[in-house]
Each structure stands twice: as structure tokens, then as C-alpha cells.
XYZ file of C-alpha atoms in Angstrom:
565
model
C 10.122 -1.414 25.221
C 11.024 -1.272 21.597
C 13.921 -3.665 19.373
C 15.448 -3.973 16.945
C 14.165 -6.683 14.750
C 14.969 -8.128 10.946
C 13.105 -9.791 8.465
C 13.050 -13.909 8.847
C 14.284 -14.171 5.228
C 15.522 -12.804 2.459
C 12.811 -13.245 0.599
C 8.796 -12.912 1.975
C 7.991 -14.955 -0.708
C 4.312 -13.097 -1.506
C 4.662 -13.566 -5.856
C 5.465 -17.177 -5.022
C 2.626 -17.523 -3.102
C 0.369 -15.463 -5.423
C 1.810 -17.971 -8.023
C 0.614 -21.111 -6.397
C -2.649 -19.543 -5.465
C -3.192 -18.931 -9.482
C -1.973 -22.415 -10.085
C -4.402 -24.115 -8.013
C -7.478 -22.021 -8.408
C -9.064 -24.670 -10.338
C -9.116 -27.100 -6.904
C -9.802 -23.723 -4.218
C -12.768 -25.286 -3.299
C -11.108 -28.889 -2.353
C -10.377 -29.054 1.569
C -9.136 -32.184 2.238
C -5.953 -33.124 -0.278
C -7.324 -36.904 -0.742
C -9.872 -35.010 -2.675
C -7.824 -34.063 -5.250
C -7.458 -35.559 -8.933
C -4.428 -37.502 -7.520
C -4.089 -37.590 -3.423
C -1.561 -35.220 -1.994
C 0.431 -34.421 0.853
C 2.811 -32.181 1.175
C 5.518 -31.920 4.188
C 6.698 -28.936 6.726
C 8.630 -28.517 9.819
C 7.741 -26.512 12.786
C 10.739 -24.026 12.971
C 9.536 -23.220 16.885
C 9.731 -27.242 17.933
C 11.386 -28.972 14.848
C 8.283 -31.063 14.671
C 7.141 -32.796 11.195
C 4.314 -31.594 10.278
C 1.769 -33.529 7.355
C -0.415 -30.944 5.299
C -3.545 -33.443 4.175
C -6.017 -30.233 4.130
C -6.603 -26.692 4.664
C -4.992 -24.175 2.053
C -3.429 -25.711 -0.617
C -1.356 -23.059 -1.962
C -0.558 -21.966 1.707
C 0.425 -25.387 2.322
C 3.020 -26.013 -0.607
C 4.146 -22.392 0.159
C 5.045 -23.278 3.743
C 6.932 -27.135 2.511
C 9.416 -24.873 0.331
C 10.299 -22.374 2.759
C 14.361 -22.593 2.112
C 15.358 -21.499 6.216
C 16.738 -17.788 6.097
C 16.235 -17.672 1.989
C 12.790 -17.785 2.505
C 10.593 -16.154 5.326
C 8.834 -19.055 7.574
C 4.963 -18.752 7.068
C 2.321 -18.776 9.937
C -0.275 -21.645 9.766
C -2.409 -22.800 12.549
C -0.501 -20.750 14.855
C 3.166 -22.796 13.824
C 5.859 -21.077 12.247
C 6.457 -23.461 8.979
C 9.752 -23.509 7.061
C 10.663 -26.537 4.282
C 9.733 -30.086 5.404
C 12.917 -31.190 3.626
C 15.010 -30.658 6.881
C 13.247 -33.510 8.675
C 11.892 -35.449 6.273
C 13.156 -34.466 2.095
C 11.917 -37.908 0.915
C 8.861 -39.096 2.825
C 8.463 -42.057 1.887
C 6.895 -42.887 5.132
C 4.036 -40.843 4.746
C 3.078 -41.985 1.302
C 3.344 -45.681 2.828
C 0.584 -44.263 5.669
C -1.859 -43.066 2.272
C -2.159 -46.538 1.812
C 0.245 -46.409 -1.268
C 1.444 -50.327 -2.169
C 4.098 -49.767 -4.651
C 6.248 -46.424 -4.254
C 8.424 -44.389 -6.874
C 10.607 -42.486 -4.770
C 12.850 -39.821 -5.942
C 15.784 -38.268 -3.875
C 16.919 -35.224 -4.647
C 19.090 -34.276 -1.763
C 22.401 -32.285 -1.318
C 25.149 -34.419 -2.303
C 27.980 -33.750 0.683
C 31.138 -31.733 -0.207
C 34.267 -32.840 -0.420
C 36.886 -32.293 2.184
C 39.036 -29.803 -0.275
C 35.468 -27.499 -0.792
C 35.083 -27.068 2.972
C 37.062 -23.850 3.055
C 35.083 -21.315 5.038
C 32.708 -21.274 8.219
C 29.313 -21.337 5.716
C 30.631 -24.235 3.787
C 31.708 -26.247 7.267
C 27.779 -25.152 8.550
C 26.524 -26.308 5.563
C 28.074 -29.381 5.617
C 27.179 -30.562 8.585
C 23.137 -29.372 7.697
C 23.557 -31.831 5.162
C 24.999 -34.612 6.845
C 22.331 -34.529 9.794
C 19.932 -34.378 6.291
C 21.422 -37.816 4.780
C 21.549 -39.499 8.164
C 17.109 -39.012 8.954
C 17.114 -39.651 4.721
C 18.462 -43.110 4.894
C 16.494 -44.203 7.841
C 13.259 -43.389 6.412
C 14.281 -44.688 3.213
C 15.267 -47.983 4.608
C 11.516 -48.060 5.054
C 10.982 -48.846 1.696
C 9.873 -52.651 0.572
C 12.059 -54.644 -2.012
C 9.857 -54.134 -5.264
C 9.900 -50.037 -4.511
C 12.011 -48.300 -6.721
C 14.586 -45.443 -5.758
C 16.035 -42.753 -8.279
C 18.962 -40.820 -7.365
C 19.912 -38.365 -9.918
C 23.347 -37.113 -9.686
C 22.991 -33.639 -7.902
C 26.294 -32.653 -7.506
C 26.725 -28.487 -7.965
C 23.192 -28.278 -7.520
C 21.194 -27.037 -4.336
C 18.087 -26.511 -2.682
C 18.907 -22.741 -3.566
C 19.899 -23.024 -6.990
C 16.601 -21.929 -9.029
C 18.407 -20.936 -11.682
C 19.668 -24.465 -12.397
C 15.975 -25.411 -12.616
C 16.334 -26.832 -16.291
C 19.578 -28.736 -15.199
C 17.954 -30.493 -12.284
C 15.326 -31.884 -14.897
C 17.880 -33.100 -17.374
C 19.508 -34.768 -14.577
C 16.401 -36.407 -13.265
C 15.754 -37.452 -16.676
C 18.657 -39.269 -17.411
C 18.304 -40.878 -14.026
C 14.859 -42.168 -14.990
C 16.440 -43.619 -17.839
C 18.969 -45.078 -16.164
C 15.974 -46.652 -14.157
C 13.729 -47.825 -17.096
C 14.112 -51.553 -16.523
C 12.698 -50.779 -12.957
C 9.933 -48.917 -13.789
C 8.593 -51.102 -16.551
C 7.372 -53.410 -13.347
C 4.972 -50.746 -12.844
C 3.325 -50.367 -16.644
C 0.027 -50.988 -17.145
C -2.116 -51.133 -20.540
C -2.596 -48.060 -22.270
C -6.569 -48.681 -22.214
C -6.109 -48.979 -18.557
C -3.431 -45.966 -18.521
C -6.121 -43.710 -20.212
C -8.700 -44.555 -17.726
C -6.424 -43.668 -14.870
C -5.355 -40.485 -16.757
C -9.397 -39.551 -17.360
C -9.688 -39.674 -13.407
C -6.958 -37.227 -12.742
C -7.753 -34.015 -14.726
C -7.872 -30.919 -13.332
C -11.265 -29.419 -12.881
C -12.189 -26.328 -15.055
C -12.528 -23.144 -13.645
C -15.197 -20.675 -14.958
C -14.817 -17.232 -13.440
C -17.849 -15.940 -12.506
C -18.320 -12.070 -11.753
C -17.517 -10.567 -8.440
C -20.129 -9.824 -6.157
C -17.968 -8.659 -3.558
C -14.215 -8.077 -1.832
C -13.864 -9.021 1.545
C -10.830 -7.807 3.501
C -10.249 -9.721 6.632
C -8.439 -7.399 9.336
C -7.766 -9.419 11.818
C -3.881 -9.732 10.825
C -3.656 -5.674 9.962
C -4.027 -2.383 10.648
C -4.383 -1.258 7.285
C -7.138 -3.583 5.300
C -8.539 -0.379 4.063
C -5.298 -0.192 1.774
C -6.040 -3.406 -0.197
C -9.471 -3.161 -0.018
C -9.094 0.438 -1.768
C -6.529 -1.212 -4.316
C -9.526 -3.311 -5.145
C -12.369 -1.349 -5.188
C -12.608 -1.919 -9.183
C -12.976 -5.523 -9.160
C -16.711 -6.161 -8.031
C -18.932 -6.531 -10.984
C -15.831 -7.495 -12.966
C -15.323 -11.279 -14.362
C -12.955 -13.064 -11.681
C -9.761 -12.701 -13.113
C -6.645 -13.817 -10.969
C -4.093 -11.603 -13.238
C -6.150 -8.422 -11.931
C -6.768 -8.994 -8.483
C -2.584 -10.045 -8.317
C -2.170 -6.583 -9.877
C -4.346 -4.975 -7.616
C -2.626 -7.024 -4.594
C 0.656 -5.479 -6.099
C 0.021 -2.203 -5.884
C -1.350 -2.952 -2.013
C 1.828 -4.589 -1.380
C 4.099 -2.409 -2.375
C 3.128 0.211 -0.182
C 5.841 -1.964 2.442
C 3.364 -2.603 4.934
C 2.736 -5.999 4.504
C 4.617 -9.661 5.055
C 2.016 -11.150 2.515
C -1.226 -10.529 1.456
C -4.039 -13.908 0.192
C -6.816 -14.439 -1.608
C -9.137 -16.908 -2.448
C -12.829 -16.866 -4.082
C -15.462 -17.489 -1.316
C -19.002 -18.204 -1.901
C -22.236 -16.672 -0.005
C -25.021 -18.065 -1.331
C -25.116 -17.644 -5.397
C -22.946 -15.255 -5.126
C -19.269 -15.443 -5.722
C -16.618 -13.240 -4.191
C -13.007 -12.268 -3.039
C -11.966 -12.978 0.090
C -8.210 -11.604 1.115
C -6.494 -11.960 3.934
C -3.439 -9.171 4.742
C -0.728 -9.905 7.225
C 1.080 -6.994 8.180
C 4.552 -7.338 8.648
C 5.782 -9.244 11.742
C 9.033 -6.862 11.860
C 7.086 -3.559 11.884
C 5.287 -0.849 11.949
C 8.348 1.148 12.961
C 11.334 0.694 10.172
C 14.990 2.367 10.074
C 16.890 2.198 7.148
C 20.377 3.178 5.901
C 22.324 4.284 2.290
C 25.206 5.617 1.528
C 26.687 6.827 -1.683
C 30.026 7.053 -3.116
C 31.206 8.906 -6.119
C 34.360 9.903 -7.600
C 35.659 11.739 -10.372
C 38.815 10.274 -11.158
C 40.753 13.279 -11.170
C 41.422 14.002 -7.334
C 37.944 15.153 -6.774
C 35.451 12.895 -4.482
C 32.541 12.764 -2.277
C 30.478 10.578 0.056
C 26.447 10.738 1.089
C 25.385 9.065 4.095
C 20.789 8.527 5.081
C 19.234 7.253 8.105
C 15.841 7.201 7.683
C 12.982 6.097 10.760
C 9.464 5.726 9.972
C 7.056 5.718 12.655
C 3.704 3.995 10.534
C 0.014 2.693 11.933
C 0.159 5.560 14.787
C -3.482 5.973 13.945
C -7.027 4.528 12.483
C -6.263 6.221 9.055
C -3.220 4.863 8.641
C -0.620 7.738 9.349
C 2.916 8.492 8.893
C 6.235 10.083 10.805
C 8.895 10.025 8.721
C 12.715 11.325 10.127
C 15.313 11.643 7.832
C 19.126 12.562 8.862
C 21.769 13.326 5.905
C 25.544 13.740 5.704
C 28.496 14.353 3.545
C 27.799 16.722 0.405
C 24.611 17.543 1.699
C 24.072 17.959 5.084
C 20.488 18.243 6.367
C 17.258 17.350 8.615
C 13.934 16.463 7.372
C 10.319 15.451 9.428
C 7.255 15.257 7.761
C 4.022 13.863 8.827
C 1.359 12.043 6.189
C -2.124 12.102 7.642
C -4.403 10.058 5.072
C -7.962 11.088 5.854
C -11.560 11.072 4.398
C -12.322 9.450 1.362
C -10.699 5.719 2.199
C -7.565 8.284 3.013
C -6.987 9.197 -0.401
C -7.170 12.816 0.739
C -3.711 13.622 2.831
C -2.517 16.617 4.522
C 1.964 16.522 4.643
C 3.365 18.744 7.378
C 7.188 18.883 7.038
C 10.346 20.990 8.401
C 13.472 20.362 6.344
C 16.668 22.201 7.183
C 19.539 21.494 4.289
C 23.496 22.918 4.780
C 25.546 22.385 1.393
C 28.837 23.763 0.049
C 27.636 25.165 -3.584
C 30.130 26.435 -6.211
C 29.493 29.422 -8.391
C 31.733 29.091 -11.433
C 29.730 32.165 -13.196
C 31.157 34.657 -10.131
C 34.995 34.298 -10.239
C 34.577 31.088 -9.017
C 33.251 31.600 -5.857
C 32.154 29.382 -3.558
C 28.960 29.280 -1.270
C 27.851 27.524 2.030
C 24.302 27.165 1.680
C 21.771 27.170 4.379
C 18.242 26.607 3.713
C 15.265 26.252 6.573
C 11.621 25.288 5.216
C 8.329 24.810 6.687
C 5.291 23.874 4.610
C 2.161 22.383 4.676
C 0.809 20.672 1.823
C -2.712 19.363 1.035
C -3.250 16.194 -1.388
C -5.281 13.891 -3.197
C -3.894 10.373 -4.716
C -6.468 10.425 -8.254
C -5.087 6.678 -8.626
C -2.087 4.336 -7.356
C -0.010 6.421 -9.993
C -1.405 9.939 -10.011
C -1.554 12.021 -6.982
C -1.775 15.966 -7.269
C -1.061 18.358 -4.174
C -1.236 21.967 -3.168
C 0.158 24.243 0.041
C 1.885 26.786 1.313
C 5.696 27.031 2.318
C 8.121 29.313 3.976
C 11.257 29.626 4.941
C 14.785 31.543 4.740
C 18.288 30.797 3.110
C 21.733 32.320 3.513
C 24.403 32.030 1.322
C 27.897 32.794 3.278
C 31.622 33.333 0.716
C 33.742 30.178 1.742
C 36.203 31.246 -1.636
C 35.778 34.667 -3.552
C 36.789 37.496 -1.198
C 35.173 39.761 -4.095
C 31.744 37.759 -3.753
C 28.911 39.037 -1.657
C 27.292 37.221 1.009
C 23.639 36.866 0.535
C 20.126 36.383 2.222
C 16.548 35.929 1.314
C 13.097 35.199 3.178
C 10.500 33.337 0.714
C 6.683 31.751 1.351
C 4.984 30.850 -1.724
C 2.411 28.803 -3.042
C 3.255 25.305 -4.131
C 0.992 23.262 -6.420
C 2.511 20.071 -8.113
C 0.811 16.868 -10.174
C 2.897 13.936 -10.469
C 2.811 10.134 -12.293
C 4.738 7.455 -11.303
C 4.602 3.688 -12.649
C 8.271 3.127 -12.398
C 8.688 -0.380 -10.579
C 11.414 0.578 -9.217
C 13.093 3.752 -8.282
C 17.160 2.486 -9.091
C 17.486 0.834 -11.906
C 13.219 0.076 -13.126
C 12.622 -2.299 -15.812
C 9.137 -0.938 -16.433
C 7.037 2.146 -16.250
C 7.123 6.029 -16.264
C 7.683 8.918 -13.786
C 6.483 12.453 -14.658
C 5.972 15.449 -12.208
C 5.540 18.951 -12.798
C 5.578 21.753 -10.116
C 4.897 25.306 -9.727
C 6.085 27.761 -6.750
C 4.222 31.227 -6.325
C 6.005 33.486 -4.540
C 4.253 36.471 -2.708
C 5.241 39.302 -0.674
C 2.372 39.301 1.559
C 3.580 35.142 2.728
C 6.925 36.860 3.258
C 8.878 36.909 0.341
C 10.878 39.342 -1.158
C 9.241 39.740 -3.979
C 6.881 38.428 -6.717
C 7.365 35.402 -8.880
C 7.006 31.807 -10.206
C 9.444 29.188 -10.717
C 8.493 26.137 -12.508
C 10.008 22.671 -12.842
C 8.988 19.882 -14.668
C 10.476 16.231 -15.212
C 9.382 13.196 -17.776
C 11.570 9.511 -17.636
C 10.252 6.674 -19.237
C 11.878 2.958 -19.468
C 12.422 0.678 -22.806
C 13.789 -2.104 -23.228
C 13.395 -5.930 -22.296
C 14.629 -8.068 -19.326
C 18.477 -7.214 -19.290
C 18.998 -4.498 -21.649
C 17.379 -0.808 -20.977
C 16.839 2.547 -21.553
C 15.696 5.250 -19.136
C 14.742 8.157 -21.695
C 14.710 11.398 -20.093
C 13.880 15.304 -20.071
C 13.757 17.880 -17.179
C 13.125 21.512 -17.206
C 13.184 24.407 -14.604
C 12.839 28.079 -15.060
C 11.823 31.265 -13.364
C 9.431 34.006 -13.530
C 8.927 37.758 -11.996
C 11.229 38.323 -8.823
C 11.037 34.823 -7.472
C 13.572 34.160 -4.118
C 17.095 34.471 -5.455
C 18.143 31.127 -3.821
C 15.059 28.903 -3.818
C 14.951 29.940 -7.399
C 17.878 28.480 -8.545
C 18.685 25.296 -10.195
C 21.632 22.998 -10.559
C 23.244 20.625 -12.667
C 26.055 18.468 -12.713
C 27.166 14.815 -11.114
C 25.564 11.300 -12.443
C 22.557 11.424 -14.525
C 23.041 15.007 -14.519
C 25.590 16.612 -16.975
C 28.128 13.812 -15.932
C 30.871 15.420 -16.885
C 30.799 18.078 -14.069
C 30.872 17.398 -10.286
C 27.885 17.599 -8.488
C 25.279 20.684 -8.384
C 28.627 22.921 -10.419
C 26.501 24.325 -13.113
C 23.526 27.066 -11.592
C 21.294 28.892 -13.047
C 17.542 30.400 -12.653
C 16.924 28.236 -15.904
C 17.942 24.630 -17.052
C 17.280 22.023 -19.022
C 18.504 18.724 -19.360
C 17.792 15.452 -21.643
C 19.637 12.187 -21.331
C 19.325 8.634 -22.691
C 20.619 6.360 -20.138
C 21.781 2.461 -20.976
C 22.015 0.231 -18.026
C 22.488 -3.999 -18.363
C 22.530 -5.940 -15.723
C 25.858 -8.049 -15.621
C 24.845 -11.042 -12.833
C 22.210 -13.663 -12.979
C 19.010 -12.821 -11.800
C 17.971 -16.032 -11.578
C 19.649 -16.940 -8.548
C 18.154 -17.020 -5.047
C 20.918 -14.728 -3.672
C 22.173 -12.497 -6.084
C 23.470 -8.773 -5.560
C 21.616 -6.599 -8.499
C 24.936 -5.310 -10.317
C 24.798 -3.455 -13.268
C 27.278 -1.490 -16.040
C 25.440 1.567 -18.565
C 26.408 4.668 -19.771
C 24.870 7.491 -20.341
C 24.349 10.764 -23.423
C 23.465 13.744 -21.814
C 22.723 17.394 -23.299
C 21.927 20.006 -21.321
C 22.993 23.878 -19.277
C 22.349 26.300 -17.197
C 21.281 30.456 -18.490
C 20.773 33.102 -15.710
C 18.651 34.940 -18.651
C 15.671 33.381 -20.434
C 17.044 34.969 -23.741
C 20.187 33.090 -23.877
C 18.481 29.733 -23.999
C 19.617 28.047 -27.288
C 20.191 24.751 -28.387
C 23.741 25.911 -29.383
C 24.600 26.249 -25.577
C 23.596 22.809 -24.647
């Protein structure tokens, strides 16, 4: 029987891990952590039995990944068949386990959540937290009463500051700093001559890594259903110099298809040969994903609306990787969508889409006496398409369907009705990294509809529609530069034929879809900063912009002017 399940964290944590797996590419071929340039061990705690667990070999960057899971920030990781979160909850200073590495003298720092006061504890988290923290300090001073009288402790002052607060990184190191300073009487017991401190520091470099080309990618599928995904993302690399910067990028692109909890790599030797090997873990919360959104907008002047999406996706029903995809919407636009992608052939670059959408919408007409239109519109199509490259996909098919337009206000107004089936051919880009509010990239799509009478339609005609976007700017400040374009040809279907303007992004100044024509055009420069710190761990994206728009709506193709913008 199916549940409902959630992710185990906020954050899945895979650019952290493809962060540490850059950083110690230099030592992938060390196995056991006494190997390295200085002996290592790093700490973990069984989420499923609270055990402690001691990495000392295996994955390195898996390893340090799973001791700085932050429990419910970050997702737990699987390794050896335990569910790991941060070792800090058992054990945050082990000074225990660097006693058992044979260590004689021991530098201990501890770093650990100072305890709130009594006036802070104002709300169920803080009380929860609190006590986290005092169970914490309680196992922290009995281990560290395991420590011999020459050892030294440092306690920096970490008051504001916790195991969440990234973005008081630099803080936490001025702190520890003047700690260490505070400390330098201590630590001078430990000093040893600089001809002896260079030979110590000539025994602790980190190897060099030389990339050699890639002989080969190898995609383990043994934790997914989809290797064939990453393994197509990476196609390119064999015969290519090892370079950790592509394969991440090509890893990206894999990932962000939202398949996948994390996806690994490391190089692997066969022989004198040198390869990928990757390791894709599809997501433990999956295949089957429902999500929600809802939209609110007003005008400020008595006039307001709401949008409300549930989408279900039904994914992995098959060996190539096909989707269902159910979409319910209400408010403004009221409607019913299912479509079907069916990758096949070709590493399932080649799709077929299947869809029925059904859309009800109230639509004003302030060219006819103001009158004022329920819309019905009921499609079927079936479209046939080919993904060039993770950004360029082109598609063609055929669609039918009928609309109705019935008088809600304008007794004068005629009520109207049209068949269509046309051709549909369309090319799109898309490089945005991310659909809301990108900080990168491009979108571009252009699309033609052929009407015919002999696939039903009332007559013969085109309508074409074509859209470019592109982002600039730097980290906080950008600029989403935009033009879009729709016009029709011949005796096209009166309804499907027509365009609107008007709402956000799109001639702001009018409420939504009130400007309609059978030609438009639209350009906009759109500003958008965001106001909160990305830096933290949990942080709500918030942002404030504003936008210049130009742009109308002509019924005839002659009264197109740049004076009528």
C-alpha cells in the first residue's frame, strides 16, 4: 500500500558532497585513514540505534559527509547499511578516540553550543533545543574528563553561534583565534625546532594529482532505476582529461532531473586504464511525488485573485524511464491536465508526450463593450520529440480540440464556438537554473500551430509565438531581460488564436489576461534583489524588484506600431 513520505532533511546535501569528493581527490586512492599525510578519523552516529560510529577507512569524502549531517538540516546518508547523521550528538569532542590512535599529547578544541539562558527559552523549539544541548554538554564533559593533565583544552566563546550557523563561518574562526591566543602559554609546551617542524611538515603534504584521460564511465545501478540518465549526461567525458569541474557539471545536469537523493563518483582503475566510476541513489522518498502552490495577487484597488496546483507524478513505471504526470488547477484558471512522457530509443532521448488538458477561465474583452467571456477549452494532442542536448529539445505533433466562449457580461456580445486540429512544431532552449527567480542562464522557445480543415478545423492558418529571457547580473542583484511575440496567419481558430496580456511580468499595470488580441508583443526588463541572507542554513528565498514593461495587443497586423506600445 502506498504513503505518504517526506524528505529526511532539508537539505540532501549532494554539492556538499561533490565538494568534499573534489577536495580529496588527491588521497581517492587511500583506504585506510592512517594512511593519510596526517592520520584521521572522523566520527558519526547511527540515527537507527544511536550508536557511535569511528570512520578509520572506506570513502573519505562519504565519511566526512556522513560526521556533518546536522539531524533534520541535513539528510542522514546510507553507509554500510547504517543511516549516519553528525557524530557531534554522541561524541562533538572525541577526545577518546584520538587517545585510542595512540596520540600522547592532545590539543583539543570544543566548539559546542553554549546553553541559553532562562529569559531566551521562549518557545517549544528553543525549550527542545535546550535540552539537545544539555544531554550534549553532559556526554562532552565525561569524555573530556578523559583527558591527562599536560593536554590542553580551548574553548572559544561560542555564544550566538550554532552548529547551523554557516554563515557565521568567518566569526567562528576569529573566535577560535583569539581563544588560541588566549592559550599561547599552553601551547608553547608543545613547540618543537623549526628544522624539526619542517621535517614534520615535508611528511604531511598532500599528494599531487595528475588527471589522466578517461577510458571509461561506469554507472553502477544497483541503487537506481535510471543509471542510463547520468550515464547519458556523461557520455562526453571518455577520451577527455579527468577533470572534476566537468564530470560535477555533468552530475548536475543528471541531478536535476529530481530523481535522485545523491549521485558519487570516484576515479577507478582497470588495469592502465583510468576511469569514472558513479554511483546514483535514487531518492528514498520516491518515485511517486505530489506537490502543491498557490498564488496570490492583488491589485490594490478592490480587484484580487488566488491560483491554487496539485500536481502527482507517477515516475520509473517502466525500463525507459517513463512519466504520468496529473495536474489539478483552481481559482482564475480552472482546469485538468494528464500527459504521459515515454523516453524511448536512442538512450530515451527520443520521447513521444500524450496529453488531455481541459482549461475553464473567466476572460474579459475590453475591445467588445466590455464584455465578458467564460472560456472553455478541451485539447488532445500527441506530440513527438527529441532532446538535441540537456538544453535543446525540439518537438512535433498533432492536436485537437474545441472551445466555447459563453457572454457572462455584454447582453449585445455573441456567444461563440470553434473546433481546431493543427499541426504543432516547437524548438526550445533552456539554461535558466532556476525557473522563479534564476541567477544564471537563458530560456528561448519558439512555436508554430498549423491549422487545417481536413484535422477538423474551421479553417486554414498559422499562429506563431515566440519567447527569448536571458539573466545578468551577479549574486544579489539581477536582471531578467525579456521579449515575447505572438501573431496569426490565414483563418487560424478564432479562440486558440488569441493571445493575452496583462498581470505580473506581463503589462503589470492591467489585471490578468485583460488585454487580447490575435497579435502581441511584449518586452520587459525585470530587477529582482534578494533582501535575506543566503548564507544561512534555513533561510526563506525573499526578494523585492520591479519591473519596465512595453508592450499591446492589435486584432490587425497593420496596426502594429511602436506608437501603440
Amino acid at each position: 500500500a502506498g504513503r505518504l513520505t517526506f524528505p529526511r532533511g532539508v537539505l540532501q546535501g549532494q554539492k556538499l558532497l561533490l565538494l568534499l569528493e573534489r577536495l580529496t581527490l588527491p588521497v581517492w586512492q587511500v583506504a585506510q585513514f592512517d594512511q593519510l599525510p596526517i592520520p584521521f578519523r572522523c566520527i558519526g552516529t547511527d540515527i537507527g540505534n544511536g550508536e557511535v560510529v569511528v570512520f578509520a577507512d572506506g570513502s573519505l569524502p562519504m565519511a566526512v559527509r556522513a560526521s556533518m549531517g546536522v539531524p533534520a538540516a541535513y539528510a542522514p546518508i546510507r553507509i554500510r547499511g547504517r543511516l549516519m547523521v553528525d557524530g557531534g550528538i554522541v561524541n562533538n569532542v572525541p577526545v577518546d578516540v584520538v587517545q585510542a590512535m595512540g596520540a600522547e599529547h592532545l590539543i583539543a578544541v570544543n566548539v559546542g553550543d553554549t546553553l541559553a539562558k532562562e529569559a531566551e527559552l521562549t518557545s517549544p523549539l528553543s525549550v527542545s533545543n535546550q535540552m539537545l544541548n544539555i544531554l550534549m554538554k553532559e556526554r562532552t564533559d565525561s569524555i573530556l574528563a578523559k583527558m591527562r593533565p599536560d593536554d590542553l583544552l580551548i574553548t572559544p566563546d561560542m555564544s550566538g553561534i550554532n552548529a547551523a550557523g554557516f554563515e557565521q563561518l568567518a566569526e567562528g574562526i576569529r573566535r577560535g583565534e583569539q581563544a588560541a591566543q588566549r592559550m599561547v602559554a599552553g601551547l608553547r609546551q608543545f613547540a618543537v625546532s623549526a628544522a624539526r617542524y619542517a621535517e614534520i611538515r615535508r611528511t604531511q603534504q598532500r599528494p599531487r594529482f595528475d588527471p589522466a584521460p578517461v577510458a571509461f564511465v561506469d554507472v553502477v545501478n544497483t541503487r537506481s532505476g535510471s543509471p542510463h540518465l547520468v550515464a547519458d549526461a556523461l557520455s562526453k567525458l571518455v577520451g577527455q582529461p579527468l577533470d572534476p569541474l566537468a564530470i560535477e557539471t555533468g552530475l548536475a545536469t543528471a541531478y536535476g532531473q529530481g530523481r535522485y537523493e545523491r549521485i558519487t563518483w570516484k576515479p577507478e582503475h582497470r588495469g592502465d586504464a583510468t576511469g569514472v566510476r558513479v554511483t546514483p541513489v535514487d531518492k528514498g522518498w520516491g518515485p511517486n511525488f505530489l506537490t502543491f502552490g498557490l498564488q496570490l495577487s492583488d491589485d490594490f484597488a478592490g480587484r484580487s485573485s488566488y491560483q491554487l496546483a496539485a500536481e502527482a507524478t507517477f515516475a520509473g513505471t517502466d525500463q525507459h524511464d517513463g512519466e504520468t504526470r496529473l495536474r489539478l488547477d483552481l481559482g482564475r484558471l480552472a482546469g485538468l491536465r494528464a500527459e504521459r512522457y515515454q523516453p524511448f530509443a536512442h538512450r530515451g532521448r527520443l520521447y513521444l508526450l500524450p496529453f488531455l488538458d481541459y482549461q475553464v477561465e473567466n476572460q474579459p474583452l475590453r475591445s467588445n463593450a466590455d464584455a465578458e467571456y467564460r472560456l472553455r477549452t478541451a485539447t488532445a494532442g500527441l506530440l513527438l520529440g527529441y532532446n538535441l542536448s540537456s538544453n535543446w529539445r525540439v518537438e512535433t505533433g498533432l492536436v485537437r480540440g474545441d472551445g466555447k466562449a459563453s457572454v457572462l457580461i455584454g447582453a449585445d456580445a455573441p456567444n461563440q464556438h470553434s473546433d481546431f486540429g493543427a499541426f504543432r512544431f516547437g524548438l526550445s532552449h533552456d539554461s535558466l537554473d532556476d525557473s522563479d527567480f534564476p541567477a544564471s542562464g537563458g530560456r528561448s522557445d519558439l512555436t508554430l500551430e498549423a491549422d487545417r480543415k481536413f484535422l477538423g478545423s474551421d479553417g486554414n492558418g498559422e499562429v506563431l509565438r515566440w519567447r527569448v529571457d536571458q539573466v545578468v547580473g551577479g549574486e544579489r542583484n539581477r536582471w531578467l531581460l525579456g521579449v515575447r511575440g505572438h501573431t496569426r496567419f490565414g483563418k487560424s481558430d478564432p479562440l486558440q488564436s488569441l493571445d493575452a496580456l496583462g498581470g505580473l511580468g506581463q503589462l503589470s499595470g492591467f489585471i490578468e489576461r485583460e488585454r487580447i488580441g490575435e497579435h502581441s508583443a511584449l518586452a520587459r526588463a525585470v530587477y529582482y534583489r534578494r533582501f535575506n541572507d543566503a548564507s544561512k542554513l534555513f533561510s526563506l528565498p525573499a526578494y523585492f524588484g520591479a519591473s519596465i514593461e512595453a508592450g499591446n495587443v492589435w486584432d490587425r497586423r497593420q496596426d502594429i506600431s511602436i506608437e501603440s506600445l
